[in-house]
Short mmCIF file of C-alpha atoms in Angstrom, two decimals:
data_model
loop_
_atom_site.label_atom_id
_atom_site.label_comp_id
_atom_site.label_asym_id
_atom_site.label_seq_id
_atom_site.Cartn_x
_atom_site.Cartn_y
_atom_site.Cartn_z
CA MET B 177 4.98 14.39 31.03
CA SER B 178 8.48 14.48 32.46
CA CYS B 179 11.29 12.09 33.32
CA HIS B 180 12.97 14.32 35.91
CA LYS B 181 11.84 12.36 38.98
CA ALA B 182 11.94 8.89 37.37
CA MET B 183 15.56 9.44 36.33
CA LEU B 184 16.58 10.45 39.85
CA TYR B 185 14.47 8.18 42.05
CA PRO B 186 13.99 4.45 41.30
CA GLU B 187 10.94 4.40 43.57
CA VAL B 188 9.21 6.99 41.36
CA GLU B 189 9.93 4.94 38.24
CA TYR B 190 8.59 1.85 40.05
CA GLU B 191 5.35 3.67 40.95
CA LEU B 192 4.87 4.74 37.32
CA MET B 193 5.41 1.16 36.14
CA GLN B 194 2.86 -0.12 38.67
CA LYS B 195 0.16 2.03 37.09
CA ASN B 196 0.44 -0.35 34.11
CA PRO B 197 1.83 -3.51 35.77
CA ALA B 198 0.98 -5.80 32.84
CA LYS B 199 2.66 -3.45 30.36
CA VAL B 200 5.93 -2.32 31.94
CA ARG B 201 8.57 -4.02 34.06
CA ARG B 202 12.28 -4.21 34.71
CA LEU B 203 13.71 -7.61 33.85
CA ASP B 204 16.85 -6.61 35.74
CA GLU B 205 18.56 -3.41 36.84
CA HIS B 206 19.59 -2.50 33.30
CA THR B 207 16.75 -3.91 31.16
CA LEU B 208 13.39 -2.16 30.79
CA GLU B 209 10.55 -3.99 29.00
CA VAL B 210 7.39 -2.32 27.70
CA LYS B 211 4.48 -4.44 26.50
CA HIS B 212 2.43 -2.95 23.68
CA ALA B 213 -0.49 -4.12 21.53
CA LYS B 214 1.75 -5.99 19.05
CA GLY B 215 4.33 -7.46 21.44
CA ARG B 216 7.11 -6.32 23.72
CA LYS B 217 10.06 -3.97 23.33
CA GLN B 218 13.17 -4.07 25.49
CA PHE B 219 15.49 -1.15 26.27
CA VAL B 220 18.91 -2.24 27.50
CA ASP B 221 21.39 0.08 29.21
CA LYS B 222 24.94 0.17 27.87
CA PRO B 223 27.98 0.54 30.13
CA PRO B 224 29.68 2.30 31.71
CA HIS B 225 26.86 2.53 34.25
CA GLU B 226 27.72 5.97 35.58
CA ALA B 227 25.76 9.18 35.93
CA LEU B 228 27.18 10.94 32.83
CA ALA B 229 28.49 7.97 30.85
CA GLY B 230 26.87 5.12 28.94
CA THR B 231 23.28 4.74 27.76
CA HIS B 232 20.45 4.49 30.28
CA TRP B 233 16.67 4.05 29.93
CA PHE B 234 13.96 5.12 32.38
CA TYR B 235 10.20 4.61 32.38
CA CYS B 236 8.46 7.98 32.76
CA GLY B 237 4.74 7.33 32.31
CA TYR B 238 1.80 6.74 30.00
CA HIS B 239 -0.47 9.26 28.29
CA ALA B 240 -3.83 7.47 28.32
CA ALA B 241 -5.61 9.74 25.82
CA LEU B 242 -2.90 9.48 23.16
CA LYS B 243 -1.81 5.95 24.13
CA VAL B 244 1.91 6.69 24.21
CA HIS B 245 4.61 5.86 26.75
CA LEU B 246 7.37 8.36 27.58
CA ILE B 247 10.74 6.69 28.09
CA GLY B 248 13.81 8.59 29.26
CA HIS B 249 16.93 8.04 27.16
CA ASN B 250 20.18 9.39 28.56
CA VAL B 251 23.25 9.04 26.34
CA ASP B 252 26.39 10.11 28.19
CA SER B 253 25.68 13.72 29.25
CA LEU B 254 22.60 14.26 27.04
CA PHE B 255 19.27 13.91 28.85
CA GLY B 256 16.59 13.05 26.30
CA GLY B 257 13.78 10.60 25.66
CA ILE B 258 11.49 8.83 23.21
CA ILE B 259 7.79 8.12 22.94
CA LEU B 260 6.58 4.59 22.26
CA ARG B 261 3.24 4.20 20.48
CA HIS B 262 1.20 1.56 22.32
CA SER B 263 -0.71 0.40 19.24
CA ASP B 264 2.35 -1.00 17.46
CA GLY B 265 5.48 -0.42 19.56
CA LYS B 266 7.03 2.11 17.17
CA THR B 267 9.29 4.68 18.79
CA PHE B 268 9.80 8.34 17.98
CA LYS B 269 12.37 10.85 19.18
CA ALA B 270 11.22 13.11 21.98
CA GLY B 271 12.84 14.61 25.08
CA HIS B 272 13.11 14.07 28.82
CA THR B 273 9.98 16.22 29.03
CA ILE B 274 7.18 16.54 26.50
CA LEU B 275 4.35 19.05 26.37
CA MET B 276 1.41 18.04 24.17
CA SER B 277 -0.60 20.59 22.20
CA PRO B 278 -4.31 20.87 23.13
CA LYS B 279 -5.48 18.42 20.44
CA GLY B 280 -2.42 16.18 20.80
CA LYS B 281 -1.31 16.67 17.21
CA LYS B 282 2.02 18.28 18.11
CA PHE B 283 4.35 18.29 21.07
CA LEU B 284 7.28 20.22 22.47
CA ALA B 285 10.24 18.01 23.39
CA ILE B 286 12.83 19.27 25.88
CA GLU B 287 16.40 17.95 26.06
CA GLN B 288 19.42 19.13 27.99
CA GLN B 289 23.15 18.63 27.76
CA SER B 290 24.68 18.37 31.22
CA GLY B 291 26.87 21.35 32.05
CA LEU B 292 25.33 23.65 29.45
CA ASP B 293 23.30 26.67 30.46
CA GLY B 294 19.78 26.12 29.16
CA GLU B 295 17.76 23.59 27.20
CA ASP B 296 17.23 22.54 23.60
CA TRP B 297 13.60 22.54 22.44
CA THR B 298 12.08 20.79 19.44
CA VAL B 299 8.49 20.86 18.17
CA TYR B 300 7.32 17.67 16.42
CA LYS B 301 4.14 16.50 14.81
CA LEU B 302 2.93 13.50 16.77
CA TYR B 303 4.54 10.43 15.14
CA GLY B 304 6.39 12.43 12.59
CA LYS B 305 7.98 15.50 11.23
CA LYS B 306 10.20 17.94 13.09
CA LEU B 307 8.63 21.42 12.81
CA TRP B 308 11.11 23.58 14.71
CA GLN B 309 14.29 23.11 16.73
CA GLY B 310 16.49 25.50 18.65
CA TYR B 311 18.00 26.73 21.87
CA ALA B 312 15.38 27.61 24.49
CA GLY B 313 16.42 31.21 24.75
CA ILE B 314 18.18 34.06 23.01
CA LEU B 315 21.92 34.06 22.44
CA SER B 316 24.17 37.02 21.65
CA THR B 317 25.29 37.51 18.07
CA PRO B 318 28.62 35.72 17.60
CA VAL B 319 31.64 38.05 17.62
CA LYS B 320 35.04 36.82 16.48
CA HIS B 321 37.18 35.54 19.38
CA GLU B 322 34.39 36.18 21.90
CA PRO B 323 32.12 33.53 23.48
CA VAL B 324 28.43 33.47 22.66
CA MET B 325 26.48 34.66 25.70
CA VAL B 326 23.00 33.71 26.91
CA MET B 327 20.90 36.88 26.86
CA ALA B 328 17.63 35.26 27.99
CA GLN B 329 16.11 31.84 28.52
CA PHE B 330 12.63 30.56 27.73
CA VAL B 331 10.87 29.02 30.74
CA ASP B 332 7.43 27.61 31.60
CA PRO B 333 6.22 26.87 28.04
CA VAL B 334 2.49 26.49 27.37
CA TRP B 335 0.43 25.84 24.25
CA ARG B 336 -2.06 28.68 23.72
CA ASN B 337 -3.71 26.77 20.85
CA GLU B 338 -2.76 24.01 18.44
CA ASN B 339 -0.20 26.21 16.65
CA LEU B 340 0.95 28.81 19.18
CA LEU B 341 3.57 28.04 21.80
CA GLU B 342 4.27 30.65 24.48
CA ALA B 343 7.05 30.91 27.07
CA ASP B 344 8.18 33.38 29.71
CA LEU B 345 11.42 35.26 29.02
CA SER B 346 13.82 34.97 31.93
CA CYS B 347 16.74 37.37 32.31
CA ALA B 348 19.01 36.41 35.21
CA ASP B 349 16.05 34.65 36.89
CA THR B 350 13.75 37.66 36.46
CA ILE B 351 10.75 37.34 34.11
CA LYS B 352 10.89 40.10 31.49
CA GLY B 353 7.88 39.33 29.34
CA LYS B 354 6.76 36.59 26.97
CA ALA B 355 7.79 35.14 23.64
CA THR B 356 5.62 33.21 21.19
CA LEU B 357 6.37 30.70 18.44
CA ASP B 358 3.75 30.36 15.68
CA ILE B 359 4.09 26.88 14.18
CA ASP B 360 1.33 27.66 11.66
CA ASN B 361 3.79 29.77 9.64
CA MET B 362 5.46 26.63 8.30
CA GLY B 363 6.08 26.82 4.56
CA LYS B 364 6.20 30.62 4.54
CA ALA B 365 9.36 30.96 6.61
CA ALA B 366 11.09 29.09 9.40
CA PRO B 367 9.21 29.72 12.65
CA ARG B 368 10.92 32.26 14.90
CA TRP B 369 10.25 33.38 18.42
CA SER B 370 8.44 36.69 18.46
CA SER B 371 10.16 38.83 21.06
CA LYS B 372 13.54 40.12 22.13
CA PRO B 373 14.26 40.62 25.81
CA ALA B 374 15.02 43.96 27.42
CA CYS B 375 17.64 42.45 29.70
#
């Protein structure tokens, strides 16, 4: 599930709301209302109402199997999101894009800061704990008085099973292999991506 199109095109957001017309509507240009099993929750934009300033909410869709709504949440230049649990209206931090694991017990959340090269990825348990967070790529080792450089970026993530996340390694827009993140290693050591690029 992704907010990319809903954030850019009001007609796309409108189409997504119409798939659940009794549950989601805009009360006005800057107020989004989502009906859930226990009531209603409103999300109100905060000025200034500009592309990279203020707080803005977007409706991005409903995952029928897990019964969660994805709602885009842009704060100034950070493009993020939340999920809203339909059973009780509780909200949980997510990203502008989420990728559910095969059994729906975990998800990858993708956020991006405007103007920065690359994305920030976080793996959460559904409705709970953060399992891993980091830059979606490999950065150079910091050297005094020199900027940190992007050596490679992770692209096209997929869940291979409930604990293994895999992504392509992109070096200057050329795929140079794959990297994997084993979430099942929690408790032994912080999860780390498996490969280094030959860029």
